[in-house]
Tab-separated table of C-alpha atoms and ligand atoms in Angstrom:
chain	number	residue	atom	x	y	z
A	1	UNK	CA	74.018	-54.422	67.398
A	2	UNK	CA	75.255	-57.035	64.143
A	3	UNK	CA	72.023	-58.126	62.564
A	4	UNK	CA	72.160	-61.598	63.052
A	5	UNK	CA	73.088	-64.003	60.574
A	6	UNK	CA	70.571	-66.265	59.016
A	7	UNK	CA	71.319	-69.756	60.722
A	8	UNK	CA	72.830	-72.597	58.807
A	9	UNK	CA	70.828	-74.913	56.764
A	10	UNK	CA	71.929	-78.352	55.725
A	11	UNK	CA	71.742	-78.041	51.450
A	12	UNK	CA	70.865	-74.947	49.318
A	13	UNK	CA	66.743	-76.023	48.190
A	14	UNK	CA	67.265	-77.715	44.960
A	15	UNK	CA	66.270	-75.634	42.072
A	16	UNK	CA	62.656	-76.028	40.470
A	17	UNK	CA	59.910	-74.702	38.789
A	18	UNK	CA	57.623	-72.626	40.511
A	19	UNK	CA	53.840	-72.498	41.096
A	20	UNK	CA	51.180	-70.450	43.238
A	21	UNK	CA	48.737	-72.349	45.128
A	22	UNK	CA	46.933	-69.738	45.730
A	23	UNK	CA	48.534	-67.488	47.491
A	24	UNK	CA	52.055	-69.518	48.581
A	25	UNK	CA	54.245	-70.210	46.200
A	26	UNK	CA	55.573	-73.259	45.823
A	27	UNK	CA	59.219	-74.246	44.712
A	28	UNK	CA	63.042	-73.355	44.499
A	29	UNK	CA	63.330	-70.626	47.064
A	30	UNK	CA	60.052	-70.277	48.620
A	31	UNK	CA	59.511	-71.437	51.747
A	32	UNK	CA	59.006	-75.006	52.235
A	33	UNK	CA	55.226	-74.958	53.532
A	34	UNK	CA	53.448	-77.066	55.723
A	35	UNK	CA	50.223	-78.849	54.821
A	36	UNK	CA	47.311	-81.089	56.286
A	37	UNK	CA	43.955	-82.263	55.296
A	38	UNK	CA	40.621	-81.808	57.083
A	39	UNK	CA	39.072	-84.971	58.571
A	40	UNK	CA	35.639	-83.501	58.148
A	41	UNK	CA	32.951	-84.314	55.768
A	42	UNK	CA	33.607	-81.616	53.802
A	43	UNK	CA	29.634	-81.097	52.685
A	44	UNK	CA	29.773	-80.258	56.293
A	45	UNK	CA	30.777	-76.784	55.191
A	46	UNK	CA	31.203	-75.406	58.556
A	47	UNK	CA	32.993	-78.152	60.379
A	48	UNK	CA	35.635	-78.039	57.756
A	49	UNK	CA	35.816	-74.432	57.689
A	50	UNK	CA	35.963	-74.640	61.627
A	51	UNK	CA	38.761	-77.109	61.284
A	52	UNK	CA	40.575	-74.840	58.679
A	53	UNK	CA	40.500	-71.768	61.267
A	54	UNK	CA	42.053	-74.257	63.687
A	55	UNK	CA	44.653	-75.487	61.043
A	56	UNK	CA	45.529	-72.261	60.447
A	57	UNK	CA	45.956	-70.961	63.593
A	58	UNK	CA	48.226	-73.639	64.661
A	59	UNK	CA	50.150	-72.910	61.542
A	60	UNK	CA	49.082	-74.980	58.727
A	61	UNK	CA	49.481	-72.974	55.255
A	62	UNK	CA	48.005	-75.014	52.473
A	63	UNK	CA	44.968	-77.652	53.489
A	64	UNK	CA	43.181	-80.488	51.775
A	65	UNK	CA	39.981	-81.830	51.419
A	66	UNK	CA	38.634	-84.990	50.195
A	67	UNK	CA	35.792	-84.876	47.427
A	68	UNK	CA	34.684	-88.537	47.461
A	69	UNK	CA	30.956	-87.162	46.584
A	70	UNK	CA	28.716	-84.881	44.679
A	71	UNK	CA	27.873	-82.998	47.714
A	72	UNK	CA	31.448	-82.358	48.681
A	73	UNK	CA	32.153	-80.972	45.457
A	74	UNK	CA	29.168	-79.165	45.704
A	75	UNK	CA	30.894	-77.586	49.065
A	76	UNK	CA	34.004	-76.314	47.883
A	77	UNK	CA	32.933	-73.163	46.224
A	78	UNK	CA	31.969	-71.993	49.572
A	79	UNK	CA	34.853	-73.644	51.050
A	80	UNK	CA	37.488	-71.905	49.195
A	81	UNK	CA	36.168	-68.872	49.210
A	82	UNK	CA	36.325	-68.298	52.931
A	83	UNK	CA	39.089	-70.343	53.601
A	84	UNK	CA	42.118	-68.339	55.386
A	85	UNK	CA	44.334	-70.635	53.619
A	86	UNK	CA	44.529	-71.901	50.374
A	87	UNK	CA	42.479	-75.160	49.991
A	88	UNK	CA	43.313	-78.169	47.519
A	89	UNK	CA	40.366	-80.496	46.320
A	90	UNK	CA	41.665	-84.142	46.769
A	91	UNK	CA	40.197	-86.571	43.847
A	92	UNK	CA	40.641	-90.121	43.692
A	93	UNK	CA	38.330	-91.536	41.216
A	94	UNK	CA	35.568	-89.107	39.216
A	95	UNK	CA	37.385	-86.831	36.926
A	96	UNK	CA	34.473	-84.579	36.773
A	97	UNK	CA	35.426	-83.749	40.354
A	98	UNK	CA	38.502	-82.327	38.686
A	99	UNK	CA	36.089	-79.824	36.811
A	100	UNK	CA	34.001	-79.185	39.918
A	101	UNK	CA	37.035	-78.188	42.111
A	102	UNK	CA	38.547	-75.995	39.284
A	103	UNK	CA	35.271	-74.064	38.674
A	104	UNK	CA	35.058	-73.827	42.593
A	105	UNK	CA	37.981	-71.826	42.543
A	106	UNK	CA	39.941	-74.454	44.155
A	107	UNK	CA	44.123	-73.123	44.915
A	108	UNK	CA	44.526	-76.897	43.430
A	109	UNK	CA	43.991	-80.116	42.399
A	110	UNK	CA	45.314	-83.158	43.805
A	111	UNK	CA	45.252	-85.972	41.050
A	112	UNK	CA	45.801	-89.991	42.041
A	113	UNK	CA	47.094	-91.469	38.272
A	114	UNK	CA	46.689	-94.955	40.006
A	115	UNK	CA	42.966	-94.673	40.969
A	116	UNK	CA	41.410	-93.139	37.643
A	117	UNK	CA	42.638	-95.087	34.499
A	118	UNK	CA	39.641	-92.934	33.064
A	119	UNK	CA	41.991	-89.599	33.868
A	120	UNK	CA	44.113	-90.573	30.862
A	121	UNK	CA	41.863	-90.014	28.593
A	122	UNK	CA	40.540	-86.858	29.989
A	123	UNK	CA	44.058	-85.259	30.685
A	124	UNK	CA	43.817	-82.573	27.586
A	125	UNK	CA	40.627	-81.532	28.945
A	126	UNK	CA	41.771	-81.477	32.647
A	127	UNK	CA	45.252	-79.265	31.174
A	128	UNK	CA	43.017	-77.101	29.507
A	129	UNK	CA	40.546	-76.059	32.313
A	130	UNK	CA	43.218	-75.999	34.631
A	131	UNK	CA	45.360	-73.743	32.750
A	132	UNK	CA	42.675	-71.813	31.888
A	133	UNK	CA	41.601	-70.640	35.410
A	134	UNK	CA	45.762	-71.317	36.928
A	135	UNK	CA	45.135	-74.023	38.701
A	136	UNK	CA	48.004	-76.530	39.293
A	137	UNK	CA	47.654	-79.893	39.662
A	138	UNK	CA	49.538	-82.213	42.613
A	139	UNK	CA	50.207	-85.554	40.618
A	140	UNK	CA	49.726	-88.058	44.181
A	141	UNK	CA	51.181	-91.183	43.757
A	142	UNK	CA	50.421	-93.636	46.770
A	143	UNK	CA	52.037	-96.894	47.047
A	144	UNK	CA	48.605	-98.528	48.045
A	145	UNK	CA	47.400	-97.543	44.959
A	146	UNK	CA	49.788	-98.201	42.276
A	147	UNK	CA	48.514	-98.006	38.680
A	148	UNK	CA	48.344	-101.856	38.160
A	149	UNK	CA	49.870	-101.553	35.041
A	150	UNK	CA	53.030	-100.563	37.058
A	151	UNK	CA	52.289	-103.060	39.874
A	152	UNK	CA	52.519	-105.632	37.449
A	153	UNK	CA	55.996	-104.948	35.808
A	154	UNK	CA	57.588	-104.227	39.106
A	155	UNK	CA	55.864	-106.795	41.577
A	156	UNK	CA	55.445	-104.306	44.149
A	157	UNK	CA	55.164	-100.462	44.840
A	158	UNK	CA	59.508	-99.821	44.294
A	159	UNK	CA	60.897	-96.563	43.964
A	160	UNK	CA	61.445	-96.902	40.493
A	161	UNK	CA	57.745	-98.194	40.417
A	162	UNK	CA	56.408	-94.858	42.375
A	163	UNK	CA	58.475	-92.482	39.998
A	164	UNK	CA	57.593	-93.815	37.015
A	165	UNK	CA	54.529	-93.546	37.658
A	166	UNK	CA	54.316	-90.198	38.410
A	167	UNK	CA	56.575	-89.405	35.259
A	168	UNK	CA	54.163	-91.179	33.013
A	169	UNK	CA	51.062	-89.104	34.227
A	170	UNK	CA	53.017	-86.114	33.851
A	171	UNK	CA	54.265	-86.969	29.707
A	172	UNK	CA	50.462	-86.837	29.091
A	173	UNK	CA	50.337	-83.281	30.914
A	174	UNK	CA	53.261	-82.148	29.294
A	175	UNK	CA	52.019	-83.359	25.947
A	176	UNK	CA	49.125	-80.568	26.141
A	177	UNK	CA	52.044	-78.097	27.205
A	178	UNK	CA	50.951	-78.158	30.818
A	179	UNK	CA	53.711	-77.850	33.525
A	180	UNK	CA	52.071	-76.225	36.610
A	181	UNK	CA	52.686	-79.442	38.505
A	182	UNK	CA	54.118	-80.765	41.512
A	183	UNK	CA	54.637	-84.183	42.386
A	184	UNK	CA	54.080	-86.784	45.475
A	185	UNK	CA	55.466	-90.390	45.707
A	186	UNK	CA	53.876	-91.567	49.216
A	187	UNK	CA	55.209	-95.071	50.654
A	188	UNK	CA	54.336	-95.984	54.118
A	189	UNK	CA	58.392	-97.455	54.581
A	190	UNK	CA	60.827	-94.007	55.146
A	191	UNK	CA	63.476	-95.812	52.810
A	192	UNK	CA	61.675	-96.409	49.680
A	193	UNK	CA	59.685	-93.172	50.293
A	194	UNK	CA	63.434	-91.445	50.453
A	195	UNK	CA	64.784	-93.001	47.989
A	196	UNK	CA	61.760	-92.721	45.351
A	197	UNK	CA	62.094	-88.879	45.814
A	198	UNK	CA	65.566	-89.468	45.497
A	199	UNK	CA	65.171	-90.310	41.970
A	200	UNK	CA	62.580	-88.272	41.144
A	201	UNK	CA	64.264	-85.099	42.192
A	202	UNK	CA	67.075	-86.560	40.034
A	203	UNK	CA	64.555	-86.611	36.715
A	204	UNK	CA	62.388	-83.718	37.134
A	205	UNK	CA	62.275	-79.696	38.214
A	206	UNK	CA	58.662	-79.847	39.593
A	207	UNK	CA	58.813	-79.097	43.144
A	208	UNK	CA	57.847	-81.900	45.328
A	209	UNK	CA	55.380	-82.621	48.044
A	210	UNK	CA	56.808	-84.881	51.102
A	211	UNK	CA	54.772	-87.140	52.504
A	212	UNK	CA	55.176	-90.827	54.281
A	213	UNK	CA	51.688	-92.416	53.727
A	214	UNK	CA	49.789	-94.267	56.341
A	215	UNK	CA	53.169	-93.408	58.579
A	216	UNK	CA	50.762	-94.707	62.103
A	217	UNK	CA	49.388	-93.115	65.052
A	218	UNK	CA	51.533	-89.879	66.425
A	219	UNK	CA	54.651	-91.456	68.003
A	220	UNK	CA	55.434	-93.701	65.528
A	221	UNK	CA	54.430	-91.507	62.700
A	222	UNK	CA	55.973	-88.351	64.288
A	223	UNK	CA	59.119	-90.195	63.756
A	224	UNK	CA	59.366	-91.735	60.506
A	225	UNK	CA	57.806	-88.310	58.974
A	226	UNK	CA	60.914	-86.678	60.885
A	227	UNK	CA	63.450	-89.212	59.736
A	228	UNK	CA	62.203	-89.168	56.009
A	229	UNK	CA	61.902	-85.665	55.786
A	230	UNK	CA	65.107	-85.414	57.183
A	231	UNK	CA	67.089	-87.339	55.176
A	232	UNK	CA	65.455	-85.595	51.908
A	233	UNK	CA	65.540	-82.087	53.412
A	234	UNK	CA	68.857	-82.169	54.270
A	235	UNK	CA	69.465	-82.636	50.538
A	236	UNK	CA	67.616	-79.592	49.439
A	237	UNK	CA	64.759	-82.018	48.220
A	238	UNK	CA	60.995	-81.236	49.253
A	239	UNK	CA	59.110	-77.773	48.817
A	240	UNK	CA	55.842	-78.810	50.968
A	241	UNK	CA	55.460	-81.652	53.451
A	242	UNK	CA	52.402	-83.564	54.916
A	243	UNK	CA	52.943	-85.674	57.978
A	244	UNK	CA	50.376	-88.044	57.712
A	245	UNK	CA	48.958	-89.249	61.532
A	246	UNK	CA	46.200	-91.110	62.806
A	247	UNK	CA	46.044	-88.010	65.253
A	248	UNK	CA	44.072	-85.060	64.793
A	249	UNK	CA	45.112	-83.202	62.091
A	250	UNK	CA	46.323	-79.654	64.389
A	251	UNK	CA	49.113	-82.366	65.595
A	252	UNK	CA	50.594	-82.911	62.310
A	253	UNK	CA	50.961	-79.533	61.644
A	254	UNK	CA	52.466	-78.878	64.881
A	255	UNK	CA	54.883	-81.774	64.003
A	256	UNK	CA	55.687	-80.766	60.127
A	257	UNK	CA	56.688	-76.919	61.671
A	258	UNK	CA	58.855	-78.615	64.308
A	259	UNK	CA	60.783	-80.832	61.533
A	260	UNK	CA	61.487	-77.006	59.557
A	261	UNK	CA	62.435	-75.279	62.666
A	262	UNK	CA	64.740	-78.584	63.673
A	263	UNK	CA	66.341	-78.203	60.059
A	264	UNK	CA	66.340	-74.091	60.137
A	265	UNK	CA	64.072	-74.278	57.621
A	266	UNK	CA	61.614	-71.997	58.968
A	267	UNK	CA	62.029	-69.273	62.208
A	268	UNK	CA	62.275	-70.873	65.429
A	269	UNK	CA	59.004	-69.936	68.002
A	270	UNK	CA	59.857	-70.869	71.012
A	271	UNK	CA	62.633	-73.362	71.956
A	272	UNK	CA	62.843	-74.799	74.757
A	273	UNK	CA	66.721	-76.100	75.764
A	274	UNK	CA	66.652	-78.788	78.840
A	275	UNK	CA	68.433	-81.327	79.837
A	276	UNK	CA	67.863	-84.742	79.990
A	277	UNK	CA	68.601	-84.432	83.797
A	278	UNK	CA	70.793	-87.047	85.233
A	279	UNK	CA	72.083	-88.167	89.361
A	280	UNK	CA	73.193	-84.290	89.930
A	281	UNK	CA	70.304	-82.711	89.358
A	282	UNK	CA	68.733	-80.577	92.617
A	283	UNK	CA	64.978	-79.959	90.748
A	284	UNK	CA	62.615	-81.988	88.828
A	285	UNK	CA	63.793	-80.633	85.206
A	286	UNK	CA	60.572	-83.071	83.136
A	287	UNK	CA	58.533	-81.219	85.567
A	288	UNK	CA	60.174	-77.758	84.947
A	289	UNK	CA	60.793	-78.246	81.634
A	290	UNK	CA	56.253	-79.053	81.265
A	291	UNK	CA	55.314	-76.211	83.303
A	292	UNK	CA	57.140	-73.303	81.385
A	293	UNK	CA	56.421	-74.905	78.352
A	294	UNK	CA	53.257	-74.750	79.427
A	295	UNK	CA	53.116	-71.435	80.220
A	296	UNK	CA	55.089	-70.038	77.325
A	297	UNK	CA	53.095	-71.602	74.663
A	298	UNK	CA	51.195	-69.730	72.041
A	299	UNK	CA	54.577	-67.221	72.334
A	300	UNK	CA	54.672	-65.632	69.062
A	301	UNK	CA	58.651	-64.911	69.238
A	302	UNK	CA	61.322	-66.913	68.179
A	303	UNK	CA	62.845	-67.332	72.393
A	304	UNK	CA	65.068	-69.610	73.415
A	305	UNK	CA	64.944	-70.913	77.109
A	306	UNK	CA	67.245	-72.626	78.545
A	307	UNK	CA	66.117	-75.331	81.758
A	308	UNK	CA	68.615	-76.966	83.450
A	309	UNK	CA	69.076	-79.173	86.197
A	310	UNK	CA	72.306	-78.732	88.200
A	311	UNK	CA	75.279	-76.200	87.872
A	312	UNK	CA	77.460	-78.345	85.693
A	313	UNK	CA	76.243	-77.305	82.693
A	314	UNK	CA	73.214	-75.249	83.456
A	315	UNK	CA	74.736	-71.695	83.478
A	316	UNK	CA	76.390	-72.226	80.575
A	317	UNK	CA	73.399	-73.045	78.602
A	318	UNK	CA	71.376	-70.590	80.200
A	319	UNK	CA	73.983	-67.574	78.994
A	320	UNK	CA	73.375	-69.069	75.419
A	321	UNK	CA	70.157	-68.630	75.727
A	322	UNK	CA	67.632	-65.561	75.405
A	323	UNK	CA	66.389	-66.609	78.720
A	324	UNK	CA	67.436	-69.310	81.439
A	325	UNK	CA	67.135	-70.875	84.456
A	326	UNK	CA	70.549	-72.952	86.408
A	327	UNK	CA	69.094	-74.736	89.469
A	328	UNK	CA	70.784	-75.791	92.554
A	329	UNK	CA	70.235	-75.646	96.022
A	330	UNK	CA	66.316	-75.358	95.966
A	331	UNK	CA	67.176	-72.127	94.382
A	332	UNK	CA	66.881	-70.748	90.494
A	333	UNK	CA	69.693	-68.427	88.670
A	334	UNK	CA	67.890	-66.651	86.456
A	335	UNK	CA	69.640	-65.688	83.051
A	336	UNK	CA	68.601	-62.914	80.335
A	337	UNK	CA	70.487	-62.780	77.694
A	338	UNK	CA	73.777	-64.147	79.296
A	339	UNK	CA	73.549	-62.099	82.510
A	340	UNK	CA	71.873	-63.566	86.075
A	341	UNK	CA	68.993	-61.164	86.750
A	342	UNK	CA	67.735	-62.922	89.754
A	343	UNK	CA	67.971	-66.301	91.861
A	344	UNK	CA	64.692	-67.063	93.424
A	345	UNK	CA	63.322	-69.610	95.357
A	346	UNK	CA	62.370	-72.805	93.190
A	347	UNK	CA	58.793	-72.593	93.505
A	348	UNK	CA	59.137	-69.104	92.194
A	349	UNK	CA	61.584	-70.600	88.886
A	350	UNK	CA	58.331	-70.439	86.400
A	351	UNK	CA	56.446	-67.439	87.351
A	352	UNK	CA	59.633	-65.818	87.145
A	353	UNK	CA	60.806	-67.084	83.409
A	354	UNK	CA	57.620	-66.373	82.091
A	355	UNK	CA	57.558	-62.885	83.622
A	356	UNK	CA	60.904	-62.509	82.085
A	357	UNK	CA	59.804	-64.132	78.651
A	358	UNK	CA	57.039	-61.606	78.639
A	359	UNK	CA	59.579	-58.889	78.676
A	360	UNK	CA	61.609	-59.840	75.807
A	361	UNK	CA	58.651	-61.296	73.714
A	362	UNK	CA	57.581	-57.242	74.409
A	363	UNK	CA	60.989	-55.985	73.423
A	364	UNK	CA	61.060	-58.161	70.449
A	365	UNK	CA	57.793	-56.645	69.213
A	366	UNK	CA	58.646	-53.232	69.669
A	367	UNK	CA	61.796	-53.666	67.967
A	368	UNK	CA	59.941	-54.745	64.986
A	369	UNK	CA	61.563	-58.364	64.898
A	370	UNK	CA	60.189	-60.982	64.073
B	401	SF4	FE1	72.617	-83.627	84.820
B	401	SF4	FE2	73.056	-81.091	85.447
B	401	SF4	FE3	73.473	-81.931	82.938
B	401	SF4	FE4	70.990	-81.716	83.846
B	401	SF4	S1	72.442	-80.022	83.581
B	401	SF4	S2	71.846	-83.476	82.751
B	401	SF4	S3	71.232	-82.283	85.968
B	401	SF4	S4	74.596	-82.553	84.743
């Protein structure tokens, strides 16, 4: 058959420069990539390498760690080193952390201009080391802790605030020739978070890191990281994203690769397609719709599955789908690919679609895609 067509994305990824963190690059047409950060102690070397493997198997491709202590620093040698992923030291206030992290072997170096007025002074040291070994630097401005210098001429953490703060600690990179950088402007409100990357995008070609700060527990964060992302993904703006929850971290990642597979940003696993149900439907579709989620998760294929409540628009979605289901009449009309294969009995509707998913999910492999 015609090799499908890539699907349609929203804006062309504005253009940058690039950098490796490690091994994903970062910028202009590399995949945007999904990040999170350990909740661990991370001197608890195997808890946070235990929480990596879980990261990573849920999908996460870049991870942080926080190095508020000597012994944390002390960790990260080990850290990165057996880290699947590549692993980003997170310092707030000691700038010989900076050192530590590099020497560890760290992919990179997150860098909070707000919290160490001492980093100024140390930033042609920091260039050097860092360029000596390739280690970029993130540059992580947070609203809650806005160089005061800043806070002071603006009154509070504004857009224009946010960038140029972020622009200032990156002159005194540049001024010791050092551009591996990319840039964060975190506010915990989606519209000066959008509209500070907004500018900055406008000012700068370092890629950019996404992130609403403090964005709340997973509902309420789930949604402003979707609606912010949104609004600056759909302009070709952001190269990796964080969404920030007071959930376990596995959930944000789960969320962040939703928001690229919503914006076709990154291949679709497995989609589920039901419908809201309504006064026709004959089956419980929220029930149907858990249960072969359920029992399709952890599919490795990009499938599409259609559940649907009642006739009226059920076989129609189903046929657009890789694989359906059209119920009515305490029965199922099972669809592959367009064509009903079978109508079964509605208790038999989910062991049925996943029996079928397992089919395609095996053709899929042995045709080579994904
Ligand atoms: Fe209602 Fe049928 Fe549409 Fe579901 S598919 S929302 S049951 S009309």
């Amino acid at each position: 058959g015609m090799p499908a067509a890539p699907p349609p994305v929203l804006a062309p990824r504005r253009k940058t420069r690039q950098l490796q963190v490690g091994s994903v690059s970062v910028g202009s047409d590399s995949p945007v990539s999904v990040q999170s950060m350990c909740t661990t102690k991370t001197a608890d070397v195997n808890a946070t390498l235990q929480q990596i493997a879980e990261l990573t198997a849920s999908g996460c491709q870049i991870v942080r760690v926080a190095v508020p202590d000597t012994d944390d620093a002390e960790a990260l040698a080990e850290i990165a080193r057996k880290s699947q992923i590549p692993v980003i030291a997170d310092i707030h206030f000691q700038p010989r952390y900076v050192f530590a992290a590099i020497d560890a072997g760290c992919a990179a170096v997150r860098v909070n201009p707000g919290n160490i007025k001492k980093f100024d002074d140390k930033v042609g040291e920091i260039a050097r080391a860092a360029k000596d070994r390739g280690t970029p630097i993130r540059i992580g401005v947070n609203a809650g802790s806005l160089d005061k210098r800043l806070l002071a001429k603006y009154g509070k953490a504004t857009p224009e605030a946010l960038v140029e703060s972020a622009l200032m600690e990156c002159a005194l990179f540049e001024e010791h020739d050092f551009r591996d950088i990319k840039i964060s402007v975190k506010h915990n409100d989606p519209v000066v978070m959008v509209r500070a990357y907004e500018l900055l995008a406008a000012q700068c070609d370092y890629p950019l890191h996404l992130g609403v700060t403090e964005a709340g527990p997973a509902f309420q964060g789930t949604i402003k990281s979707a609606v912010a992302f949104g609004a600056l993904l759909s302009q070709g703006i952001g190269d990796t994203i964080r969404v920030s929850l007071s959930a376990p971290p596995v959930e944000e990642v789960k969320v962040g690769n939703q928001i690229l597979e919503s914006l076709n940003l990154r291949q679709r696993g497995l989609e589920i397609v039901s419908c809201p149900s309504c006064g026709r439907a004959q089956v419980d579709v929220y029930k149907l719709a858990d249960e072969v989620t359920a029992g399709l998760e952890g599919m490795e294929v990009p499938l599409r599955v259609a559940v649907m409540g009642c006739v009226v628009n059920g076989p129609g979605e189903a046929r657009e789908a890789d694989l359906g289901v059209a119920s009515g009449n305490g029965k199922g009309q099972i669809f592959v690919k367009g064509e009903v294969v079978k109508t079964v009995p509605e208790s038999m509707i989910v062991e049925t679609l996943i029996e079928e998913a397992m089919k395609i999910a095996e053709a899929m492999t042995d045709a080579g895609t994904p």
